[in-house]
Tab-separated table of C-alpha atoms in Angstrom:
chain	number	residue	atom	x	y	z
A	721	MET	CA	-23.631	-19.186	-13.112
A	722	SER	CA	-22.603	-15.742	-13.176
A	723	GLY	CA	-18.181	-15.415	-14.115
A	724	LYS	CA	-16.795	-13.022	-12.186
A	725	VAL	CA	-14.763	-9.235	-13.179
A	726	TRP	CA	-10.865	-8.436	-12.029
A	727	LEU	CA	-10.433	-4.643	-12.227
A	728	VAL	CA	-6.300	-4.766	-12.880
A	729	GLY	CA	-3.501	-2.561	-12.758
A	730	ALA	CA	-1.063	-3.387	-15.042
A	731	GLY	CA	1.590	-0.447	-13.176
A	732	PRO	CA	3.690	2.720	-15.642
A	733	GLY	CA	4.377	0.810	-19.126
A	734	ASP	CA	7.602	-1.383	-17.255
A	735	PRO	CA	5.878	-5.139	-17.715
A	736	GLU	CA	8.033	-6.182	-14.139
A	737	LEU	CA	6.541	-3.639	-12.220
A	738	LEU	CA	2.729	-5.092	-12.428
A	739	THR	CA	2.315	-7.799	-9.132
A	740	LEU	CA	2.372	-11.108	-8.096
A	741	LYS	CA	-1.719	-11.469	-7.875
A	742	ALA	CA	-2.094	-9.756	-11.436
A	743	ALA	CA	0.175	-11.962	-12.511
A	744	LYS	CA	-1.795	-14.532	-11.381
A	745	VAL	CA	-5.538	-13.218	-11.318
A	746	LEU	CA	-4.140	-12.127	-16.105
A	747	GLN	CA	-3.075	-15.875	-15.644
A	748	GLY	CA	-7.042	-17.126	-15.243
A	749	ALA	CA	-8.631	-14.991	-16.876
A	750	GLU	CA	-10.890	-16.242	-20.288
A	751	VAL	CA	-11.385	-12.759	-21.351
A	752	VAL	CA	-9.358	-9.007	-20.842
A	753	LEU	CA	-9.958	-5.968	-22.064
A	754	LEU	CA	-6.907	-3.971	-22.779
A	755	ASP	CA	-6.474	0.335	-22.735
A	756	ASP	CA	-4.565	1.891	-24.716
A	757	LEU	CA	-1.615	2.499	-22.543
A	758	VAL	CA	-0.864	-0.472	-21.184
A	759	ASN	CA	2.454	-2.839	-21.437
A	760	SER	CA	0.726	-5.340	-24.458
A	761	GLN	CA	4.135	-7.639	-23.350
A	762	LEU	CA	1.592	-7.727	-20.189
A	763	LEU	CA	-0.378	-10.359	-22.589
A	764	GLU	CA	2.506	-13.090	-22.228
A	765	HIS	CA	1.131	-13.621	-18.801
A	766	CYS	CA	-2.541	-14.898	-20.675
A	767	PRO	CA	-2.063	-16.211	-23.533
A	768	ARG	CA	-4.879	-18.524	-24.603
A	769	ALA	CA	-7.140	-14.973	-23.299
A	770	ARG	CA	-9.266	-13.776	-25.560
A	771	VAL	CA	-7.349	-9.962	-25.731
A	772	LEU	CA	-10.310	-7.265	-26.740
A	773	ARG	CA	-9.139	-4.194	-26.783
A	774	VAL	CA	-10.883	-0.669	-25.794
A	775	GLY	CA	-8.570	1.846	-25.622
A	776	LYS	CA	-10.169	5.809	-24.393
A	777	ARG	CA	-6.731	7.397	-24.423
A	778	GLY	CA	-8.050	11.276	-23.971
A	779	GLY	CA	-9.073	13.473	-26.932
A	780	CYS	CA	-9.130	10.830	-29.445
A	781	ARG	CA	-11.456	7.670	-31.085
A	782	SER	CA	-12.039	5.425	-28.570
A	783	THR	CA	-14.044	2.822	-26.701
A	784	PRO	CA	-17.571	4.758	-25.271
A	785	GLN	CA	-17.420	3.756	-21.836
A	786	ASP	CA	-21.699	2.281	-22.094
A	787	PHE	CA	-19.072	-0.398	-24.689
A	788	ILE	CA	-17.147	-1.322	-21.835
A	789	HIS	CA	-18.975	-1.689	-19.611
A	790	ARG	CA	-21.897	-3.931	-21.303
A	791	LEU	CA	-18.939	-5.820	-22.554
A	792	MET	CA	-17.552	-7.057	-18.791
A	793	LEU	CA	-21.656	-7.937	-17.784
A	794	ARG	CA	-21.807	-9.430	-21.339
A	795	TYR	CA	-18.503	-12.143	-21.135
A	796	ALA	CA	-19.029	-12.384	-17.197
A	797	ARG	CA	-23.210	-13.555	-17.714
A	798	GLN	CA	-21.997	-16.115	-19.333
A	799	GLY	CA	-19.469	-17.637	-16.971
A	800	ARG	CA	-15.976	-16.071	-17.902
A	801	ARG	CA	-13.137	-14.837	-15.875
A	802	VAL	CA	-12.743	-11.593	-17.264
A	803	VAL	CA	-9.764	-9.428	-16.511
A	804	ARG	CA	-10.078	-5.382	-17.705
A	805	LEU	CA	-6.139	-4.334	-17.011
A	806	LYS	CA	-5.951	-0.695	-16.495
A	807	GLY	CA	-2.333	1.343	-16.869
A	808	GLY	CA	-1.618	2.176	-13.529
A	809	ASP	CA	-4.112	1.353	-10.487
A	810	PRO	CA	-7.902	1.103	-11.518
A	811	CYS	CA	-9.088	3.406	-8.790
A	812	ILE	CA	-6.633	6.639	-9.231
A	813	PHE	CA	-8.039	8.644	-12.494
A	814	GLY	CA	-8.944	4.686	-13.611
A	815	ARG	CA	-12.488	4.497	-13.892
A	816	GLY	CA	-12.498	1.616	-11.744
A	817	GLY	CA	-14.444	2.831	-9.151
A	818	GLU	CA	-17.490	3.837	-11.698
A	819	GLU	CA	-16.963	-0.014	-13.514
A	820	ALA	CA	-17.300	-1.429	-10.656
A	821	GLU	CA	-20.446	0.123	-8.865
A	822	TRP	CA	-22.028	-0.148	-12.554
A	823	LEU	CA	-20.785	-4.134	-11.641
A	824	GLY	CA	-22.015	-4.702	-8.484
A	825	ALA	CA	-25.212	-2.736	-9.219
A	826	ARG	CA	-25.892	-5.783	-11.411
A	827	GLY	CA	-24.788	-8.651	-9.123
A	828	ILE	CA	-21.735	-9.110	-10.559
A	829	GLU	CA	-19.267	-10.108	-8.947
A	830	CYS	CA	-16.057	-7.888	-8.691
A	831	GLU	CA	-12.521	-7.662	-7.417
A	832	LEU	CA	-9.457	-4.735	-7.001
A	833	VAL	CA	-6.411	-6.262	-7.666
A	834	ASN	CA	-3.812	-2.216	-7.051
A	835	GLY	CA	-1.060	-1.670	-9.271
A	836	ILE	CA	2.186	1.086	-9.829
A	837	THR	CA	0.305	4.712	-10.956
A	838	ALA	CA	2.315	6.476	-12.754
A	839	GLY	CA	3.073	9.334	-10.475
A	840	LEU	CA	5.204	7.071	-8.094
A	841	ALA	CA	6.741	5.254	-10.618
A	842	ALA	CA	7.863	8.376	-11.889
A	843	ALA	CA	9.172	9.950	-9.649
A	844	SER	CA	11.479	7.018	-8.107
A	845	GLN	CA	12.681	6.028	-12.059
A	846	CYS	CA	14.083	10.107	-11.168
A	847	GLY	CA	15.757	9.740	-8.118
A	848	ILE	CA	12.261	12.385	-6.571
A	849	PRO	CA	11.325	10.516	-3.122
A	850	LEU	CA	8.387	12.990	-3.093
A	851	THR	CA	8.206	12.778	1.076
A	852	LEU	CA	10.906	13.961	3.088
A	853	ARG	CA	11.551	14.759	5.956
A	854	GLY	CA	11.696	18.489	6.831
A	855	ILE	CA	10.992	19.008	3.105
A	856	SER	CA	7.896	17.498	2.037
A	857	ARG	CA	4.284	15.386	4.406
A	858	GLY	CA	2.826	14.076	1.146
A	859	VAL	CA	2.190	14.213	-1.456
A	860	SER	CA	-0.986	14.791	-3.664
A	861	LEU	CA	-2.460	13.152	-6.858
A	862	VAL	CA	-4.426	15.202	-9.096
A	863	THR	CA	-5.494	14.770	-12.497
A	864	ALA	CA	-5.699	18.212	-14.517
A	865	HIS	CA	-7.705	17.092	-17.367
A	866	THR	CA	-11.493	16.252	-16.855
A	867	GLN	CA	-14.965	15.558	-18.770
A	868	ASP	CA	-16.958	18.274	-17.039
A	869	ASP	CA	-14.151	20.953	-17.269
A	870	SER	CA	-13.977	21.675	-13.565
A	871	VAL	CA	-11.255	22.443	-12.392
A	872	PRO	CA	-8.600	21.439	-9.508
A	873	ASN	CA	-8.613	24.510	-6.224
A	874	TRP	CA	-5.094	24.657	-7.679
A	875	PRO	CA	-4.125	27.705	-5.057
A	876	ALA	CA	-5.650	24.991	-2.158
A	877	LEU	CA	-3.318	23.102	-3.008
A	878	ALA	CA	-0.234	25.498	-3.207
A	879	GLN	CA	-1.350	25.794	0.625
A	880	GLY	CA	-1.176	22.360	1.363
A	881	GLY	CA	2.556	21.739	2.428
A	882	THR	CA	1.929	17.735	-0.254
A	883	THR	CA	4.470	17.625	-3.111
A	884	LEU	CA	2.427	17.884	-6.182
A	885	VAL	CA	1.975	14.924	-8.626
A	886	VAL	CA	-0.504	16.244	-11.778
A	887	TYR	CA	-1.526	13.481	-14.157
A	888	MET	CA	-3.342	14.478	-18.107
A	889	GLY	CA	-1.547	18.547	-16.809
A	890	VAL	CA	0.180	18.767	-20.166
A	891	ALA	CA	-2.638	20.309	-21.955
A	892	ARG	CA	-3.447	22.619	-18.878
A	893	LEU	CA	0.095	24.255	-18.061
A	894	ALA	CA	-0.025	27.007	-18.386
A	895	ASP	CA	-3.511	26.792	-15.783
A	896	ILE	CA	-1.416	24.853	-13.698
A	897	ARG	CA	1.538	27.967	-13.665
A	898	ASP	CA	-1.189	30.721	-13.062
A	899	GLY	CA	-3.279	28.307	-10.387
A	900	LEU	CA	-1.024	27.991	-7.809
A	901	LEU	CA	0.845	31.296	-8.299
A	902	ALA	CA	-2.506	32.309	-7.224
A	903	GLY	CA	-2.583	29.996	-3.700
A	904	GLY	CA	1.840	32.301	-2.839
A	905	MET	CA	3.379	28.381	-5.095
A	906	ARG	CA	7.209	29.832	-5.264
A	907	ALA	CA	7.212	31.077	-8.827
A	908	ASN	CA	10.802	28.524	-8.781
A	909	MET	CA	9.176	26.059	-7.814
A	910	PRO	CA	11.150	23.331	-8.862
A	911	VAL	CA	9.529	21.146	-11.375
A	912	ALA	CA	9.643	17.057	-13.075
A	913	MET	CA	7.715	16.692	-16.165
A	914	ILE	CA	8.256	13.003	-17.370
A	915	GLU	CA	7.518	11.397	-20.597
A	916	ASN	CA	6.840	7.908	-20.650
A	917	ALA	CA	7.996	6.951	-17.246
A	918	SER	CA	9.386	2.763	-16.299
A	919	LEU	CA	9.585	2.791	-20.186
A	920	PRO	CA	12.810	2.637	-22.443
A	921	GLN	CA	11.908	5.470	-23.914
A	922	GLN	CA	11.395	7.887	-20.961
A	923	ARG	CA	12.020	11.737	-20.333
A	924	GLU	CA	12.268	13.384	-17.770
A	925	CYS	CA	12.599	16.854	-18.587
A	926	ARG	CA	13.813	19.753	-15.157
A	927	SER	CA	12.194	23.159	-14.852
A	928	ASN	CA	10.702	25.034	-12.607
A	929	LEU	CA	7.199	26.711	-12.577
A	930	SER	CA	7.219	29.688	-14.647
A	931	ARG	CA	10.043	28.244	-16.954
A	932	MET	CA	7.621	25.320	-17.323
A	933	LEU	CA	5.758	26.514	-19.945
A	934	ALA	CA	8.986	27.264	-22.597
A	935	ASP	CA	10.767	24.957	-21.336
A	936	ALA	CA	7.928	21.812	-22.088
A	937	THR	CA	7.079	23.544	-25.277
A	938	ALA	CA	10.967	23.212	-25.979
A	939	PHE	CA	11.500	19.771	-24.737
A	940	HIS	CA	8.776	18.423	-27.598
A	941	LEU	CA	6.897	17.322	-24.090
A	942	SER	CA	3.941	15.013	-24.992
A	943	SER	CA	1.521	12.761	-23.581
A	944	PRO	CA	1.822	10.803	-21.321
A	945	ALA	CA	3.197	12.704	-18.933
A	946	VAL	CA	3.295	13.362	-14.939
A	947	LEU	CA	4.087	16.618	-13.230
A	948	ILE	CA	5.991	16.191	-9.938
A	949	ILE	CA	5.822	19.748	-8.089
A	950	GLY	CA	7.786	20.853	-5.059
A	951	ASP	CA	10.589	21.123	-3.296
A	952	VAL	CA	12.066	17.832	-3.658
A	953	ALA	CA	12.274	17.508	-7.586
A	954	THR	CA	15.477	18.800	-7.555
A	955	ARG	CA	16.742	15.519	-4.683
A	956	ALA	CA	18.836	12.923	-5.530
A	957	GLU	CA	19.195	13.428	-9.065
A	958	GLN	CA	22.836	12.819	-8.950
A	959	ALA	CA	22.865	9.849	-7.005
A	960	LEU	CA	20.602	7.504	-8.234
A	961	ALA	CA	21.557	4.956	-10.699
A	962	ARG	CA	18.224	4.423	-13.684
A	963	SER	CA	16.243	1.389	-13.946
A	964	ALA	CA	18.463	-1.303	-15.887
B	314	MET	CA	34.358	-3.834	-6.141
B	315	SER	CA	31.507	-2.143	-5.111
B	316	GLY	CA	27.817	-3.394	-4.188
B	317	LYS	CA	24.738	-2.017	-4.458
B	318	VAL	CA	21.487	-1.028	-2.279
B	319	TRP	CA	18.494	-1.671	-3.779
B	320	LEU	CA	15.284	0.264	-1.248
B	321	VAL	CA	12.648	-2.889	-2.618
B	322	GLY	CA	8.597	-1.744	-1.376
B	323	ALA	CA	7.387	-5.073	0.322
B	324	GLY	CA	3.288	-3.141	-0.662
B	325	PRO	CA	0.515	-3.259	2.126
B	326	GLY	CA	0.914	-6.791	3.629
B	327	ASP	CA	-0.497	-8.777	1.231
B	328	PRO	CA	2.765	-10.552	-0.032
B	329	GLU	CA	0.402	-11.466	-3.823
B	330	LEU	CA	0.437	-7.530	-3.842
B	331	LEU	CA	4.376	-7.458	-4.380
B	332	THR	CA	5.741	-6.684	-8.008
B	333	LEU	CA	7.939	-8.915	-9.890
B	334	LYS	CA	10.405	-6.511	-10.009
B	335	ALA	CA	10.417	-6.947	-6.256
B	336	ALA	CA	10.498	-10.441	-6.280
B	337	LYS	CA	12.765	-11.127	-8.887
B	338	VAL	CA	15.785	-8.773	-6.565
B	339	LEU	CA	15.584	-10.537	-3.112
B	340	GLN	CA	15.898	-13.256	-5.903
B	341	GLY	CA	19.396	-11.920	-6.615
B	342	ALA	CA	19.517	-10.679	-3.475
B	343	GLU	CA	22.968	-11.757	-1.058
B	344	VAL	CA	22.298	-9.382	2.092
B	345	VAL	CA	18.358	-8.021	3.064
B	346	LEU	CA	17.707	-5.499	5.095
B	347	LEU	CA	14.075	-5.902	6.937
B	348	ASP	CA	11.332	-3.167	8.325
B	349	ASP	CA	8.751	-5.116	11.010
B	350	LEU	CA	5.454	-4.148	9.760
B	351	VAL	CA	7.455	-5.694	6.181
B	352	ASN	CA	5.166	-9.649	5.808
B	353	SER	CA	8.116	-12.580	6.758
B	354	GLN	CA	6.875	-14.487	4.238
B	355	LEU	CA	8.118	-12.701	1.530
B	356	LEU	CA	11.835	-14.113	3.060
B	357	GLU	CA	10.482	-17.019	1.498
B	358	HIS	CA	11.283	-14.535	-2.009
B	359	CYS	CA	15.338	-14.736	-0.986
B	360	PRO	CA	16.199	-18.111	0.127
B	361	ARG	CA	19.848	-17.480	0.662
B	362	ALA	CA	19.560	-14.355	2.182
B	363	ARG	CA	21.044	-13.342	5.013
B	364	VAL	CA	18.534	-11.137	6.727
B	365	LEU	CA	19.033	-8.623	9.248
B	366	ARG	CA	15.845	-6.897	10.812
B	367	VAL	CA	16.168	-3.229	11.212
B	368	GLY	CA	12.550	-2.894	12.296
B	369	LYS	CA	12.387	1.146	12.505
B	370	ARG	CA	8.288	1.040	14.213
B	371	GLY	CA	7.328	4.848	15.314
B	372	GLY	CA	7.699	5.271	19.510
B	373	CYS	CA	8.893	1.771	20.471
B	374	ARG	CA	12.641	0.272	21.160
B	375	SER	CA	13.956	0.187	16.899
B	376	THR	CA	16.951	0.774	14.900
B	377	PRO	CA	18.524	3.943	15.339
B	378	GLN	CA	18.170	5.052	11.194
B	379	ASP	CA	22.275	5.963	11.277
B	380	PHE	CA	22.941	2.500	11.926
B	381	ILE	CA	20.859	1.357	9.337
B	382	HIS	CA	22.704	3.615	7.413
B	383	ARG	CA	26.086	2.414	8.250
B	384	LEU	CA	24.535	-1.216	7.937
B	385	MET	CA	23.985	-0.861	4.299
B	386	LEU	CA	27.011	0.669	3.256
B	387	ARG	CA	29.189	-2.046	4.999
B	388	TYR	CA	28.085	-4.610	2.649
B	389	ALA	CA	27.316	-2.474	-0.466
B	390	ARG	CA	31.083	-1.925	-0.041
B	391	GLN	CA	31.802	-5.819	0.560
B	392	GLY	CA	31.080	-5.531	-3.178
B	393	ARG	CA	26.504	-7.557	-1.682
B	394	ARG	CA	23.543	-6.506	-3.741
B	395	VAL	CA	21.560	-5.689	-0.732
B	396	VAL	CA	17.739	-5.307	-0.678
B	397	ARG	CA	16.244	-2.740	2.270
B	398	LEU	CA	13.005	-3.589	1.994
B	399	LYS	CA	10.407	-1.595	3.308
B	400	GLY	CA	6.051	-1.808	4.126
B	401	GLY	CA	4.746	-0.318	1.484
B	402	ASP	CA	6.636	2.355	-1.262
B	403	PRO	CA	10.184	3.088	-0.041
B	404	CYS	CA	9.259	7.307	-1.060
B	405	ILE	CA	5.905	7.410	0.387
B	406	PHE	CA	7.048	7.777	3.986
B	407	GLY	CA	9.306	5.495	3.870
B	408	ARG	CA	12.275	7.435	3.858
B	409	GLY	CA	13.484	5.498	0.114
B	410	GLY	CA	14.980	9.088	-0.788
B	411	GLU	CA	16.820	10.006	2.971
B	412	GLU	CA	18.519	6.937	2.080
B	413	ALA	CA	18.833	6.963	-1.917
B	414	GLU	CA	20.312	10.606	-0.922
B	415	TRP	CA	23.135	9.646	1.886
B	416	LEU	CA	23.983	6.130	0.557
B	417	GLY	CA	25.550	7.914	-3.293
B	418	ALA	CA	26.838	10.754	-1.353
B	419	ARG	CA	29.709	7.656	-0.621
B	420	GLY	CA	29.605	6.658	-4.300
B	421	ILE	CA	27.014	3.606	-3.835
B	422	GLU	CA	24.543	2.446	-6.372
B	423	CYS	CA	21.306	2.823	-5.565
B	424	GLU	CA	17.292	1.631	-7.538
B	425	LEU	CA	13.848	2.785	-5.691
B	426	VAL	CA	11.675	-0.361	-7.107
B	427	ASN	CA	8.027	0.824	-6.295
B	428	GLY	CA	5.522	-1.190	-3.773
B	429	ILE	CA	2.101	-0.542	-3.693
B	430	THR	CA	1.566	1.964	-0.959
B	431	ALA	CA	-0.873	1.213	1.829
B	432	GLY	CA	-3.563	3.470	1.977
B	433	LEU	CA	-3.721	2.606	-1.879
B	434	ALA	CA	-4.382	-0.459	-0.690
B	435	ALA	CA	-6.752	-0.111	1.963
B	436	ALA	CA	-9.268	1.637	-0.352
B	437	SER	CA	-8.779	-0.975	-3.229
B	438	GLN	CA	-10.069	-4.262	-0.553
B	439	CYS	CA	-13.049	-1.587	0.938
B	440	GLY	CA	-13.963	-1.273	-2.620
B	441	ILE	CA	-13.314	2.795	-3.038
B	442	PRO	CA	-12.333	4.889	-5.105
B	443	LEU	CA	-9.744	7.527	-4.437
B	444	THR	CA	-11.276	9.128	-7.458
B	445	LEU	CA	-14.203	9.557	-8.962
B	446	ARG	CA	-15.732	11.950	-11.334
B	447	GLY	CA	-18.034	14.436	-10.193
B	448	ILE	CA	-16.506	13.158	-6.371
B	449	SER	CA	-13.436	13.381	-6.280
B	450	ARG	CA	-10.646	14.495	-8.376
B	451	GLY	CA	-7.347	13.651	-6.895
B	452	VAL	CA	-6.240	12.258	-3.971
B	453	SER	CA	-3.601	13.465	-0.790
B	454	LEU	CA	-1.226	11.013	1.032
B	455	VAL	CA	0.108	12.973	4.805
B	456	THR	CA	1.305	11.538	7.813
B	457	ALA	CA	-0.020	12.501	11.117
B	458	HIS	CA	3.354	11.554	12.369
B	459	THR	CA	6.361	13.485	11.778
B	460	GLN	CA	9.818	13.674	14.715
B	461	ASP	CA	9.990	16.400	14.199
B	462	ASP	CA	6.510	18.198	16.214
B	463	SER	CA	5.983	19.074	12.684
B	464	VAL	CA	1.815	19.606	11.566
B	465	PRO	CA	0.117	18.985	8.066
B	466	ASN	CA	-1.671	22.519	7.053
B	467	TRP	CA	-5.035	20.190	7.700
B	468	PRO	CA	-7.056	24.309	6.440
B	469	ALA	CA	-6.112	23.484	3.222
B	470	LEU	CA	-5.833	20.490	2.682
B	471	ALA	CA	-9.312	20.076	3.215
B	472	GLN	CA	-9.914	22.235	0.891
B	473	GLY	CA	-7.761	20.697	-1.883
B	474	GLY	CA	-10.717	18.694	-3.480
B	475	THR	CA	-8.893	15.356	-3.203
B	476	THR	CA	-9.729	12.602	-1.179
B	477	LEU	CA	-7.552	12.079	1.655
B	478	VAL	CA	-5.854	9.514	2.979
B	479	VAL	CA	-4.323	9.494	6.009
B	480	TYR	CA	-1.146	7.868	7.227
B	481	MET	CA	-0.217	6.557	11.394
B	482	GLY	CA	-3.418	9.415	12.551
B	483	VAL	CA	-4.391	6.806	15.047
B	484	ALA	CA	-3.433	8.939	18.274
B	485	ARG	CA	-3.776	12.142	16.064
B	486	LEU	CA	-7.511	12.248	14.925
B	487	ALA	CA	-8.260	15.393	17.630
B	488	ASP	CA	-6.231	16.948	16.489
B	489	ILE	CA	-6.519	15.843	12.978
B	490	ARG	CA	-10.834	16.456	13.216
B	491	ASP	CA	-10.129	19.879	14.647
B	492	GLY	CA	-7.868	20.899	11.964
B	493	LEU	CA	-10.219	20.388	8.844
B	494	LEU	CA	-12.932	21.401	10.445
B	495	ALA	CA	-10.744	24.451	10.205
B	496	GLY	CA	-10.874	24.734	6.982
B	497	GLY	CA	-14.325	24.244	6.203
B	498	MET	CA	-15.069	20.131	5.718
B	499	ARG	CA	-18.391	19.448	6.759
B	500	ALA	CA	-18.897	17.482	10.078
B	501	ASN	CA	-21.172	14.627	8.746
B	502	MET	CA	-17.707	14.103	5.788
B	503	PRO	CA	-17.334	10.357	5.914
B	504	VAL	CA	-14.790	8.214	6.775
B	505	ALA	CA	-13.378	4.679	6.625
B	506	MET	CA	-9.374	4.141	8.595
B	507	ILE	CA	-8.649	0.650	7.717
B	508	GLU	CA	-6.648	-2.026	9.965
B	509	ASN	CA	-4.166	-4.137	9.002
B	510	ALA	CA	-4.674	-3.994	5.125
B	511	SER	CA	-4.309	-6.137	2.833
B	512	LEU	CA	-4.048	-8.948	5.977
B	513	PRO	CA	-6.318	-11.193	7.005
B	514	GLN	CA	-6.616	-9.486	10.227
B	515	GLN	CA	-7.383	-6.096	7.169
B	516	ARG	CA	-10.439	-4.799	10.054
B	517	GLU	CA	-12.579	-1.719	9.100
B	518	CYS	CA	-14.737	1.450	10.628
B	519	ARG	CA	-16.641	3.071	8.803
B	520	SER	CA	-17.269	6.495	10.674
B	521	ASN	CA	-17.754	10.713	9.581
B	522	LEU	CA	-15.123	13.616	10.602
B	523	SER	CA	-16.961	14.466	13.672
B	524	ARG	CA	-17.585	10.912	14.706
B	525	MET	CA	-14.035	9.959	13.563
B	526	LEU	CA	-12.759	10.156	17.221
B	527	ALA	CA	-15.524	8.199	19.070
B	528	ASP	CA	-16.361	5.641	16.910
B	529	ALA	CA	-12.033	4.736	16.534
B	530	THR	CA	-11.956	4.190	20.218
B	531	ALA	CA	-14.918	2.012	20.463
B	532	PHE	CA	-13.540	0.134	17.189
B	533	HIS	CA	-10.270	0.108	19.214
B	534	LEU	CA	-8.537	0.957	16.531
B	535	SER	CA	-4.989	0.653	16.394
B	536	SER	CA	-1.823	0.688	14.348
B	537	PRO	CA	-1.029	0.538	11.532
B	538	ALA	CA	-4.554	1.578	10.790
B	539	VAL	CA	-4.872	4.722	7.584
B	540	LEU	CA	-7.822	6.869	6.935
B	541	ILE	CA	-9.620	7.679	4.205
B	542	ILE	CA	-11.671	10.743	4.320
B	543	GLY	CA	-14.204	12.024	1.960
B	544	ASP	CA	-17.331	11.110	0.177
B	545	VAL	CA	-16.417	8.361	-1.838
B	546	ALA	CA	-15.431	6.737	1.847
B	547	THR	CA	-19.046	5.742	1.413
B	548	ARG	CA	-19.178	4.069	-1.893
B	549	ALA	CA	-18.887	1.528	-3.603
B	550	GLU	CA	-18.773	-1.138	-0.119
B	551	GLN	CA	-21.503	-2.689	-1.214
B	552	ALA	CA	-20.432	-3.710	-4.538
B	553	LEU	CA	-17.506	-5.166	-4.470
B	554	ALA	CA	-15.923	-8.265	-3.182
B	555	ARG	CA	-13.008	-8.401	-0.301
B	556	SER	CA	-10.043	-9.973	-2.087
B	557	ALA	CA	-9.617	-13.052	-2.015
């Protein structure tokens, strides 16, 4: 009598950016473990489930990962249908991979359900095409924050020819700027900084690589936010209506 | 009396990976322009809409982009609610940016609705965590195919420290391999090649950088397919159940 765990992407914030599959899985859930950054309006899809809040916001007091693992294991071993609801996509900076491996090693069936990741939602909301013929032939999603304090290879990323979308970068703007300049990126490369992407309180600050730290400070940019760095970051901003 | 155009991501193929917002927009559509690679089961959301098939599959006979632009413009100027339904996400290799700019320049209101892009769905379906602490701190989505025959900076991409997800790469495997080797990537770097991600006919071929061309040939890998290149491509494959 073993249950199952679904690692489900809640999307970027707008509750309508949930997938139909995620909504269906939530409807069948008996236990839901909810991350901090997930919009609690999504709980409308699982009115009868037991909901446990297990936030893990960087730098703040939060539930240890090990405890979350054990909670999922306990309920799955009770035969429950368990949903772990994470902001964005479970495998883009969401630790979905770690959790799936940990559960799999203990014989628990586990399924990943994709979500819209914040960087892609931020771009669409601001009318920024992450890829554009002749301008950008790809996009790199990278995180500036890691527990082990390792640093991304910013100079190589500057040279890859992709639009850069940086998560958890608000506290590292000087390092990001210096690394990209060292890789040969232009000082006036456009940058868009988007706070609370896809939510009603979304704010955006347009800047460029050399000015982004000063502009973010003046703007009082705060987490959660994503940075979009690349020539596409000035495109189409007038052309597109904001999401209704 | 102007209409509006929604550029909507249909997701990777599985009709349940559509967002709630995309389903709602389809329900209100009067005209739907449908791409080739979009699962026609999604038309269940818009039974009363006029549906025009405007495929643009690379290399095959297809509707010219200019004609698609003009169709959208014509219906929008008639006051219609027009949905342009594209595979994956409209701004990841989907020309959503181009179409939004073109329409915006002509005064047509336009809105982007995100979809799950094929590379992320392929990874989740195969149990591959695209980012993983200590292994991969980001992911780069790149296309190997462009109209202008420019080539991605494979050597720089090899050095960026991100998992690589390559779209439209089936016909360019030798170039991709040579470029990544030139950038210093290991010959035995794991590669997963996934055909028809998220559909019942999904197939996957596990290989590595030096062998991927031979393995893809033996496997009869065909488009649409994505390549996932990086140490994460061997992770968790046993641990995860396939999507039901």
